[in-house]
Amino acid sequence: MNPEKLLNELNEVQRQAVVHTEGPLMIIAGAGSGKTRVLTYRIAWLMLHNIDPFNILALTFTNKAAREMKERIAQVVGASEAKNLWMGTFHSIFARLLRVDGHLLGYPSNFTIYDTDDSEKLIAQIVKERNLDKDIYKPKKILNRISNLKNNLIIPQYYDRFPELFEYDEAAKIPEFKNVYSAYVERCFKAGAMDFDDILLKTNELLGTFPEILAKYQDRFRYILVDEYQDTNHSQYIIVKALANKFENICVVGDDAQSIYAFRGANIRNILSFQKDYPDCKIFKLEQNYRSTQNIVKAANSLIAKNRDQLKKEVWTANEPGEKITIYKALDEAEEAQYIAERIMEWHLSRQMDFSNFAILYRTNAQSRALEEVLRRKNIPYRIFGGTSFYQRKEVKDMLAYLRLAVNPNDEEALRRVINYPARGIGQTTLDKLTILADRYNTTLWSICENALLYSRDLGSAIAQKVSDFATMIKGFGVMAKKESAWDVAEHIFKTSGLLRALKEDSTEEGISRLGNVQELLNSIKAFNDKQLELEADNDISLDYFLQEIALLTSADQDDKTDPNRVSLMTLHLAKGLEFPVVFIPGMEEELFPSAMMMNSRADLEEERRLFYVGITRAKKKLYLTFTHMRTRYGRTADCEPSRFLEEIDDEYTELIVPGIRTTGPTFLGGVPNLDGLGISRPYKSNFISSKQTLPPNFPPGIRPLQPSETPAQKLNSPSEPPPQGEFTTDAHPGDRVYHQKFGYGKVLSVEGTGVNKKASVAFDQVGEKKLLLQYAKLIKVTS
DNA sequence: ACCGTGGACGTTTTT
DNA sequence: CGTCCACGGT
Ligand SMILES: Nc1ncnc2c1ncn2[C@@H]1O[C@H](COP(=O)(O)OP(=O)(O)OP(=O)(O)O)[C@@H](O)[C@H]1O
């Protein structure tokens, strides 16, 4: 392909960024400004100018993004060349590197990758062995701290250099933390395992310790590109810096306004220090948004302007104004889901838009349940990304544990998981004995199992035999795994380990589905086999390689071969980098979004706001924001307040829809008895759902459930005067005389806030001054 | 050693 | 509400 043709699809700044191939380069790109396109074309451009793809390293946020970029590049330069690019996530690229050179650090090339579950279990085990209180040394908390430390390259040996770390531990009542950390690191090492953070940490260790290795990769990766640079952590930053140090052909692309992974160590400062690290770097700013309508872009701008910490950017678009953003108030999560499903069907039917045009983006995975239920009921095909993935199911993990053991029997977590599943008479007591023996002889659990017969005195000869038999079986699997294909090994293991038999025994519905899940895993191994043989040059169909691949799948990597015509459901985090014509963001409520955990500091709140910004800017044509009146959480329903973020969007770009009660006749306002607080639930819902008729946009909601703060005394405190005739209003002005169903008559003193959070201070004749959210208050303006 | 049940706890987000 | 773990009975 002619290089010039490539450039025609770019604007001036994009073009400059693509052709500026040498030296450090930073692209600060607004949402939807085509940074992915620049990155893609830049790589194609390099290749068209005879840069060897083997010398190009491109780090993306998901494997899927890498795959898509590769496909696009393949269209330009041909698939056989594009295949040779080093392109993938930090984790998958550097795991690959560690497979080759990790032996220098004492790791086997087939090291296991521990997932969060494995890590937490190991920590729990260590805490137990050390007789520490598991309620204080919570595995989640401990792992989180370890992860933080690793991402900042603070290994246990360095811990002593930072007295403030000990101070923190003392204050947090976990004085033993450092020892737990050390033990964790040691146990992982002995198990031949790395956790997610180790992949980056050990890469740093490798590059930092062995100059010849560093030189090797510096020479290999002459051109380095990093996508989503705002979400790289310190460990990643140091790797990139080291690799780029020789040629300085480094190009990073990012948007500080889309930094949403601080919780896992991402550091916006990496963007800021780029200029310091490379004083002669070139910086390009992309500010024209090609993705969204004017309304969406301007709404997003008005929101993000509320953040104090940000680089200055003017994102604009030449696109049409488009529709306003719809803000909808729902009764509860079921009705919210129903509203969304109805809108999807409406668009689908009236404009022949297939279901892949829609995305529902939520703050927490738990929100997907209510949505799924309604979508399923309405026969709307959907796909959920992330959440509890297939590979996290118990039965699947059990099967995987056997496979892992076949490849690396030192994998302690896998061993613990299946040594007695299915039951073979090796119970907790035995396991504890084995653990003690391993500790006593300073060896691994596996090594004790392997030589169990030598420990008959400690274990009892019957038990020792059972353990030995188990070890023999695993060794057999290991021998097979070295010679045969992943699929052959997996099938053999499934049949002979006893797993198949155990699953078959359970004929409950649950049990059948579990068997099905393991079958599905086997199918995916078969598919992997076939794919490797057909498409990949290396022909690697080993079990080893299969396990590597799946360990580093990201939530976004789900295969999209099976019927792509589906609505996408995912968290806002996972939606980064994607785009959809129509986007729904449900759960726009205080405590949920922003999350209650993120409301306590400015930095946290600003990250939530950026997350919302990311969500808004995923939409191309139309955006719906919905919030509910009440929501079930932990099985208990609670009242909700609209998210503060809703009022932070300039209301010029939004329209609020609040459905009301459809009633017949003129008796409604005066004649319907007030059931508030009497413990009688009015048949509100049926009314609600059938009331799709024309109502004024600001029609107030009907019944408000009892607020927790309402005491019985208050409930009985009804106004003595009769209610006036007139319509509910959500608007009020100082000086207005108003009527409230519970508090009676009063005078508006002042009004604050806007949109759904508009509040009025009212001096009531009977109960004194109250602050009311106008959205809920059901005030009636009295003409007098 | 195994299996059932009750109570505690948890949801923020992910490689 | 659902999951995980500890405990206790078999
Ligand atoms: N020069 C251009 N002309 C027309 N359309 C473009 C141009 N550049 C990018 N686009 C389109 O704009 C949309 C957004 O591009 P892209 O996904 O690359 O943006 P982005 O900067 O990665 O967005 P974000 O940071 O929000 O994820 C895409 O649909 C892309 O095809």
Coordinates of C-alpha atoms in Angstrom, one line a residue, chain A residues 52-530:
Chain A
D52 CA 11.2 -4.7 11.0
P53 CA 8.1 -5.6 12.9
F54 CA 10.3 -7.7 15.2
N55 CA 11.7 -4.4 16.4
I56 CA 8.4 -2.8 17.2
L57 CA 6.9 -3.2 20.7
A58 CA 3.4 -2.0 21.2
L59 CA 1.8 -2.2 24.6
T60 CA -2.0 -2.1 24.7
F61 CA -4.5 -2.3 27.4
T62 CA -6.2 -5.5 26.4
N63 CA -5.2 -8.4 24.2
K64 CA -8.3 -7.7 22.2
A65 CA -7.2 -4.2 21.5
A66 CA -3.9 -5.6 20.3
R67 CA -5.6 -8.2 18.1
E68 CA -7.8 -5.6 16.5
M69 CA -4.9 -3.3 15.9
K70 CA -2.9 -6.1 14.4
E71 CA -5.8 -7.0 12.1
R72 CA -6.0 -3.4 10.9
I73 CA -2.3 -3.2 10.3
A74 CA -2.4 -6.5 8.5
Q75 CA -4.8 -4.9 6.0
V76 CA -2.1 -2.4 5.2
V77 CA 1.1 -4.4 5.3
G78 CA -0.1 -8.0 5.1
A79 CA -0.8 -10.5 7.7
S80 CA 2.5 -12.4 7.6
E81 CA 4.4 -9.3 8.5
A82 CA 1.9 -8.0 11.0
K83 CA 2.1 -11.3 12.9
N84 CA 5.7 -10.5 13.8
L85 CA 4.8 -7.4 15.8
W86 CA 5.4 -7.6 19.5
M87 CA 1.9 -6.4 20.5
G88 CA -0.1 -7.1 23.6
T89 CA -0.6 -6.1 27.2
F90 CA 2.3 -5.4 29.5
H91 CA 1.5 -8.7 31.3
S92 CA 1.4 -11.0 28.3
I93 CA 4.4 -9.5 26.6
F94 CA 6.6 -9.6 29.6
A95 CA 5.4 -13.0 30.8
R96 CA 6.6 -14.2 27.4
L97 CA 9.9 -12.5 28.0
L98 CA 10.2 -14.2 31.4
R99 CA 9.5 -17.6 30.0
V100 CA 12.7 -17.1 28.0
D101 CA 15.0 -15.4 30.5
G102 CA 13.3 -15.9 33.9
H103 CA 15.6 -18.9 34.6
L104 CA 18.3 -16.3 35.4
L105 CA 16.2 -15.4 38.4
G106 CA 15.6 -19.0 39.3
Y107 CA 12.2 -19.5 37.7
P108 CA 11.3 -22.4 35.5
S109 CA 10.3 -21.5 32.0
N110 CA 6.9 -23.0 32.6
F111 CA 6.2 -21.0 35.8
T112 CA 2.7 -20.8 36.9
I113 CA 0.8 -17.5 37.1
Y114 CA -1.2 -17.2 40.2
D115 CA -4.5 -15.4 39.9
T116 CA -6.0 -13.3 42.7
D117 CA -7.7 -16.3 44.1
D118 CA -4.5 -18.3 44.4
S119 CA -2.7 -15.4 46.0
E120 CA -5.4 -14.8 48.5
K121 CA -5.5 -18.5 49.5
L122 CA -1.8 -18.6 49.9
I123 CA -1.9 -15.6 52.2
A124 CA -4.7 -17.1 54.2
Q125 CA -2.6 -20.2 54.5
I126 CA 0.4 -18.2 55.7
V127 CA -1.7 -16.3 58.2
K128 CA -3.1 -19.5 59.5
E129 CA 0.4 -21.1 59.8
R130 CA 1.6 -18.2 61.8
N131 CA -1.4 -18.1 64.1
L132 CA -2.3 -14.6 63.2
D133 CA -5.8 -13.4 63.4
K134 CA -7.5 -13.8 60.0
D135 CA -10.0 -11.1 60.8
I136 CA -7.2 -8.6 61.1
Y137 CA -4.9 -10.0 58.5
K138 CA -7.5 -10.1 55.9
P139 CA -6.1 -11.8 52.7
K140 CA -7.7 -9.2 50.5
K141 CA -6.2 -6.3 52.5
I142 CA -2.8 -8.0 52.8
L143 CA -2.7 -8.8 49.1
N144 CA -3.7 -5.3 48.2
R145 CA -0.8 -3.9 50.2
I146 CA 1.6 -6.4 48.7
S147 CA 0.4 -5.5 45.3
N148 CA 1.0 -1.8 46.0
L149 CA 4.4 -2.5 47.3
K150 CA 5.4 -4.6 44.3
N151 CA 4.1 -2.1 41.9
N152 CA 6.3 0.4 43.5
L153 CA 9.2 -2.0 43.4
I154 CA 9.5 -2.3 47.1
I155 CA 10.5 -5.9 47.7
P156 CA 10.7 -7.3 51.2
Q157 CA 14.5 -6.7 51.3
Y158 CA 13.9 -3.0 50.8
Y159 CA 11.1 -2.8 53.4
D160 CA 13.4 -1.8 56.2
R161 CA 14.5 1.3 54.3
F162 CA 11.1 2.9 54.8
P163 CA 10.3 3.4 58.4
E164 CA 7.0 4.9 57.5
L165 CA 5.9 1.5 56.2
F166 CA 6.4 0.0 59.6
E167 CA 4.6 2.9 61.1
Y168 CA 1.7 2.3 58.9
D169 CA 1.7 -1.4 59.8
E170 CA 1.7 -0.5 63.5
A171 CA -1.1 1.9 63.0
A172 CA -3.1 -0.6 61.0
K173 CA -2.5 -3.3 63.7
I174 CA -0.7 -5.6 61.3
P175 CA 2.9 -5.5 62.8
E176 CA 3.6 -8.9 61.3
F177 CA 2.9 -7.7 57.8
K178 CA 6.4 -7.7 56.6
N179 CA 6.9 -11.3 57.6
V180 CA 3.8 -12.3 55.9
Y181 CA 5.0 -10.5 52.8
S182 CA 8.3 -12.2 52.9
A183 CA 6.7 -15.6 53.4
Y184 CA 4.4 -15.0 50.5
V185 CA 7.2 -14.1 48.2
E186 CA 9.2 -17.1 49.2
R187 CA 6.3 -19.5 48.9
C188 CA 5.4 -18.2 45.4
F189 CA 9.0 -18.6 44.4
K190 CA 9.3 -22.1 45.7
A191 CA 6.0 -23.0 43.9
G192 CA 7.5 -21.7 40.7
A193 CA 4.7 -19.2 40.5
M194 CA 4.4 -15.5 39.8
D195 CA 1.4 -13.4 40.6
F196 CA 0.2 -10.6 38.3
D197 CA 2.5 -8.0 39.9
D198 CA 5.5 -10.3 39.8
I199 CA 5.4 -10.3 36.0
L200 CA 6.2 -6.6 36.0
L201 CA 8.4 -6.7 39.1
K202 CA 10.5 -9.7 37.9
T203 CA 10.9 -8.1 34.5
N204 CA 12.3 -5.1 36.2
E205 CA 14.6 -7.3 38.3
L206 CA 15.8 -9.1 35.2
L207 CA 16.5 -5.9 33.2
G208 CA 18.0 -4.2 36.3
T209 CA 20.3 -7.1 37.2
F210 CA 21.5 -8.4 33.9
P211 CA 22.9 -5.7 31.6
E212 CA 23.3 -8.1 28.7
I213 CA 19.7 -9.0 28.9
L214 CA 18.7 -5.4 29.1
A215 CA 20.9 -4.7 26.0
K216 CA 19.3 -7.6 24.2
Y217 CA 15.8 -6.3 24.6
Q218 CA 16.8 -2.7 24.0
D219 CA 18.2 -3.7 20.7
R220 CA 15.1 -5.8 19.9
F221 CA 12.6 -3.2 20.8
R222 CA 13.8 -0.2 18.9
Y223 CA 10.4 1.3 18.5
I224 CA 8.2 1.3 21.5
L225 CA 4.6 2.5 21.7
V226 CA 2.4 2.6 24.7
D227 CA -1.3 3.0 24.6
E228 CA -3.4 4.3 27.6
Y229 CA -0.2 5.7 29.2
Q230 CA -2.2 7.5 31.8
D231 CA -3.0 4.2 33.4
T232 CA 0.5 2.7 33.7
N233 CA 1.9 2.2 37.1
H234 CA 5.4 2.8 38.4
S235 CA 6.6 -0.7 37.7
Q236 CA 5.5 -0.4 34.1
Y237 CA 6.9 3.0 33.8
I238 CA 10.4 1.8 34.9
I239 CA 10.3 -1.1 32.4
V240 CA 9.4 1.2 29.5
K241 CA 12.0 3.7 30.5
A242 CA 14.7 1.1 30.7
L243 CA 13.9 -0.4 27.4
A244 CA 13.6 2.9 25.6
N245 CA 16.8 4.2 27.1
K246 CA 19.0 3.3 24.2
F247 CA 17.1 4.4 21.1
E248 CA 14.6 6.7 22.7
N249 CA 12.1 5.9 20.0
I250 CA 9.2 5.9 22.4
C251 CA 5.7 7.0 21.7
V252 CA 3.2 7.2 24.4
V253 CA -0.5 8.0 24.0
G254 CA -2.8 9.0 26.8
D255 CA -5.5 11.1 28.2
D256 CA -5.2 12.3 31.7
A257 CA -8.9 12.7 31.9
Q258 CA -9.4 9.0 31.4
S259 CA -7.1 7.8 34.1
I260 CA -9.2 5.4 36.1
Y261 CA -6.9 2.7 37.5
A262 CA -5.2 4.6 40.3
F263 CA -6.6 1.8 42.6
R264 CA -4.2 -0.6 41.1
G265 CA -1.3 1.7 41.1
A266 CA -1.7 3.7 38.0
N267 CA 0.0 7.0 38.2
I268 CA -0.9 10.1 36.1
R269 CA 2.4 11.5 37.0
N270 CA 3.9 9.2 34.4
I271 CA 2.4 11.5 31.8
L272 CA 3.7 14.6 33.5
S273 CA 7.2 13.3 34.0
F274 CA 7.6 12.2 30.4
Q275 CA 8.7 15.7 29.5
K276 CA 11.2 15.6 32.3
D277 CA 12.6 12.3 31.2
Y278 CA 12.8 13.3 27.6
P279 CA 13.4 17.0 27.5
D280 CA 13.6 17.1 23.7
C281 CA 10.3 15.2 23.3
K282 CA 7.7 16.2 20.9
I283 CA 4.2 16.6 22.1
F284 CA 1.0 16.5 20.1
K285 CA -2.4 17.3 21.3
L286 CA -5.4 15.7 19.6
E287 CA -8.6 17.7 20.4
Q288 CA -11.0 17.0 17.7
N289 CA -13.5 14.3 18.7
Y290 CA -14.7 12.3 15.7
R291 CA -16.8 9.9 17.7
S292 CA -19.7 11.7 19.4
T293 CA -22.4 14.3 18.9
Q294 CA -21.9 17.8 20.0
N295 CA -24.3 17.3 22.9
I296 CA -22.3 14.4 24.2
V297 CA -18.9 16.1 23.8
K298 CA -20.1 19.3 25.4
A299 CA -21.8 17.5 28.3
A300 CA -18.6 15.5 28.9
N301 CA -16.6 18.7 28.9
S302 CA -18.9 20.4 31.3
L303 CA -18.5 17.5 33.7
I304 CA -14.8 17.1 33.6
A305 CA -14.3 20.8 34.1
K306 CA -15.3 20.1 37.7
N307 CA -12.0 18.3 38.2
R308 CA -9.2 20.4 39.6
D309 CA -6.3 18.3 38.6
Q310 CA -6.1 18.1 34.8
L311 CA -4.1 19.1 31.8
K312 CA -5.8 21.7 29.8
K313 CA -7.5 20.5 26.7
E314 CA -10.3 21.7 24.5
V315 CA -12.1 18.8 23.1
W316 CA -14.5 19.8 20.3
T317 CA -16.3 18.2 17.5
A318 CA -17.6 19.0 14.0
N319 CA -20.3 16.4 14.3
E320 CA -24.0 17.2 14.4
P321 CA -25.5 18.4 17.6
G322 CA -27.5 15.2 18.0
E323 CA -30.1 14.4 20.6
K324 CA -29.9 15.6 24.2
I325 CA -28.8 13.2 26.8
T326 CA -31.8 11.5 28.4
I327 CA -31.8 11.3 32.2
Y328 CA -34.5 8.9 33.4
K329 CA -35.7 8.4 36.9
A330 CA -36.8 4.8 37.6
L331 CA -38.5 3.3 40.5
D332 CA -36.1 0.5 41.2
E333 CA -33.5 -1.5 39.4
A334 CA -36.1 -3.8 37.8
E335 CA -38.0 -0.9 36.3
E336 CA -34.7 0.7 35.3
A337 CA -33.7 -2.4 33.4
Q338 CA -37.1 -2.5 31.8
Y339 CA -36.8 1.1 30.7
I340 CA -33.5 0.3 29.1
A341 CA -34.8 -2.8 27.4
E342 CA -37.7 -0.9 26.0
R343 CA -35.5 1.8 24.6
I344 CA -33.3 -0.8 23.0
M345 CA -36.3 -2.5 21.4
E346 CA -37.5 0.9 20.3
W347 CA -34.3 1.8 18.5
H348 CA -33.9 -1.7 17.2
L349 CA -37.4 -1.8 15.6
S350 CA -37.7 1.8 14.4
R351 CA -34.2 2.1 13.0
Q352 CA -33.2 -1.5 12.2
M353 CA -30.2 -1.2 14.5
D354 CA -28.9 -4.5 15.5
F355 CA -28.1 -5.3 19.1
S356 CA -24.4 -4.8 18.8
N357 CA -25.0 -1.1 18.7
F358 CA -26.0 -0.9 22.3
A359 CA -24.0 -1.0 25.5
I360 CA -25.0 -0.9 29.1
L361 CA -22.1 0.3 31.3
Y362 CA -22.4 0.1 35.0
R363 CA -20.2 0.9 38.0
T364 CA -20.3 -2.5 39.7
N365 CA -20.6 -6.0 38.4
A366 CA -23.5 -6.7 40.8
Q367 CA -25.7 -4.4 38.8
S368 CA -25.7 -6.8 35.8
R369 CA -28.2 -9.2 37.5
A370 CA -31.3 -7.1 37.2
L371 CA -30.4 -6.1 33.7
E372 CA -29.8 -9.7 32.6
E373 CA -33.1 -10.8 34.0
V374 CA -35.1 -8.3 32.0
L375 CA -33.0 -8.8 28.8
R376 CA -33.5 -12.5 29.0
R377 CA -37.2 -12.1 29.6
K378 CA -37.5 -9.8 26.5
N379 CA -35.4 -12.1 24.4
I380 CA -32.8 -9.4 23.8
P381 CA -29.5 -11.1 23.1
Y382 CA -26.7 -9.8 25.3
R383 CA -23.2 -10.6 26.3
I384 CA -21.5 -9.9 29.7
F385 CA -17.9 -9.0 29.8
G386 CA -15.9 -9.4 33.0
G387 CA -17.6 -10.3 36.2
T388 CA -17.1 -13.8 37.5
S389 CA -15.6 -15.3 34.5
F390 CA -15.8 -18.8 33.2
Y391 CA -12.3 -19.6 34.4
Q392 CA -13.2 -18.6 37.9
R393 CA -15.9 -21.2 38.4
K394 CA -15.1 -23.8 41.0
E395 CA -15.3 -26.9 38.7
V396 CA -13.3 -25.2 36.0
K397 CA -10.6 -24.1 38.5
D398 CA -10.5 -27.7 39.7
M399 CA -9.8 -29.0 36.3
L400 CA -7.3 -26.3 35.6
A401 CA -5.6 -27.2 38.9
Y402 CA -4.9 -30.7 37.6
L403 CA -3.6 -29.3 34.3
R404 CA -1.4 -26.8 36.2
L405 CA 0.0 -29.6 38.3
A406 CA 0.8 -31.6 35.3
V407 CA 2.9 -28.7 34.0
N408 CA 4.4 -27.6 37.3
P409 CA 3.8 -29.9 40.3
N410 CA 5.3 -27.4 42.7
D411 CA 2.3 -25.2 42.2
E412 CA 1.2 -25.3 45.8
E413 CA -2.2 -23.7 45.3
A414 CA -3.2 -26.1 42.6
L415 CA -2.0 -29.0 44.7
R416 CA -3.9 -28.0 47.8
R417 CA -7.0 -27.5 45.6
V418 CA -7.2 -31.0 44.2
I419 CA -5.1 -33.3 46.5
N420 CA -8.3 -34.4 48.0
Y421 CA -10.8 -33.5 45.3
P422 CA -12.3 -35.9 44.4
A423 CA -12.1 -37.2 48.0
R424 CA -9.3 -39.7 48.3
G425 CA -8.9 -39.8 52.0
I426 CA -6.3 -37.1 52.3
G427 CA -8.0 -34.7 54.7
Q428 CA -7.2 -31.5 56.5
T429 CA -5.2 -33.2 59.2
T430 CA -3.0 -34.9 56.7
L431 CA -2.6 -31.7 54.7
D432 CA -1.5 -29.9 57.9
K433 CA 1.0 -32.7 58.6
L434 CA 2.4 -32.4 55.0
T435 CA 2.6 -28.7 55.4
I436 CA 4.6 -29.0 58.6
L437 CA 6.9 -31.6 57.0
A438 CA 7.5 -29.3 54.1
D439 CA 8.4 -26.5 56.5
R440 CA 10.6 -28.7 58.6
Y441 CA 12.7 -29.9 55.7
N442 CA 12.5 -26.6 54.0
T443 CA 11.1 -28.0 50.9
T444 CA 7.9 -27.9 48.9
L445 CA 4.6 -29.6 49.6
W446 CA 5.0 -31.5 46.4
S447 CA 8.4 -32.8 47.3
I448 CA 6.9 -34.2 50.5
C449 CA 4.0 -35.8 48.6
E450 CA 6.4 -37.3 46.0
N451 CA 8.4 -38.9 48.8
A452 CA 5.4 -39.6 51.1
L453 CA 6.5 -43.2 51.7
L454 CA 9.6 -41.9 53.4
Y455 CA 7.4 -40.1 55.9
S456 CA 5.2 -43.1 56.8
R457 CA 6.1 -42.6 60.5
D458 CA 4.7 -39.1 60.5
L459 CA 1.7 -39.8 58.3
G460 CA 0.8 -43.3 59.0
S461 CA 1.5 -45.9 56.3
A462 CA -2.0 -46.1 54.9
I463 CA -2.2 -42.4 54.4
A464 CA 1.4 -42.2 53.1
Q465 CA 0.4 -44.7 50.5
K466 CA -2.6 -42.6 49.4
V467 CA -0.5 -39.5 49.1
S468 CA 2.2 -41.4 47.2
D469 CA -0.4 -42.8 44.8
F470 CA -1.7 -39.3 44.2
A471 CA 1.8 -38.1 43.4
T472 CA 2.4 -41.0 41.1
M473 CA -0.7 -40.1 39.2
I474 CA 0.3 -36.5 38.8
K475 CA 3.8 -37.5 37.7
G476 CA 2.2 -39.6 35.0
F477 CA 0.2 -36.6 33.9
G478 CA 3.4 -34.6 33.8
V479 CA 5.2 -37.1 31.6
M480 CA 2.3 -37.1 29.2
A481 CA 2.1 -33.3 29.2
K482 CA 5.6 -33.1 27.8
K483 CA 4.9 -35.2 24.8
E484 CA 1.3 -34.8 23.8
S485 CA -1.1 -32.1 22.8
A486 CA -3.0 -30.0 25.4
W487 CA -6.2 -31.6 24.4
D488 CA -5.1 -35.2 24.6
V489 CA -3.6 -34.6 28.0
A490 CA -6.6 -32.7 29.3
E491 CA -9.0 -35.4 28.2
H492 CA -6.9 -38.1 29.8
I493 CA -6.6 -36.2 33.0
F494 CA -10.3 -35.5 33.1
K495 CA -11.1 -39.2 32.7
T496 CA -8.5 -40.7 35.0
S497 CA -8.2 -38.1 37.8
G498 CA -11.6 -39.0 39.1
L499 CA -13.0 -35.6 38.3
L500 CA -15.3 -36.9 35.6
R501 CA -16.6 -39.6 37.9
A502 CA -17.2 -37.1 40.7
L503 CA -19.1 -34.7 38.5
K504 CA -21.2 -37.5 36.9
E505 CA -22.4 -38.6 40.3
D506 CA -24.0 -35.3 41.0
S507 CA -27.3 -35.4 39.0
T508 CA -28.7 -32.3 40.4
E509 CA -29.3 -29.5 37.9
E510 CA -26.3 -27.7 39.4
G511 CA -24.2 -30.7 39.0
I512 CA -25.1 -31.2 35.4
S513 CA -24.3 -27.6 34.6
R514 CA -20.9 -28.0 36.3
L515 CA -20.1 -31.0 34.2
G516 CA -21.1 -29.0 31.2
N517 CA -18.7 -26.2 32.2
V518 CA -15.8 -28.6 32.4
Q519 CA -16.8 -30.0 29.0
E520 CA -16.8 -26.5 27.7
L521 CA -13.3 -26.0 29.1
L522 CA -12.2 -29.2 27.2
N523 CA -13.8 -27.8 24.1
S524 CA -11.9 -24.6 24.4
I525 CA -8.7 -26.6 24.7
K526 CA -9.6 -28.4 21.5
A527 CA -10.3 -25.1 19.8
F528 CA -7.0 -23.9 21.0
N529 CA -5.3 -26.9 19.5
D530 CA -7.0 -26.5 16.2

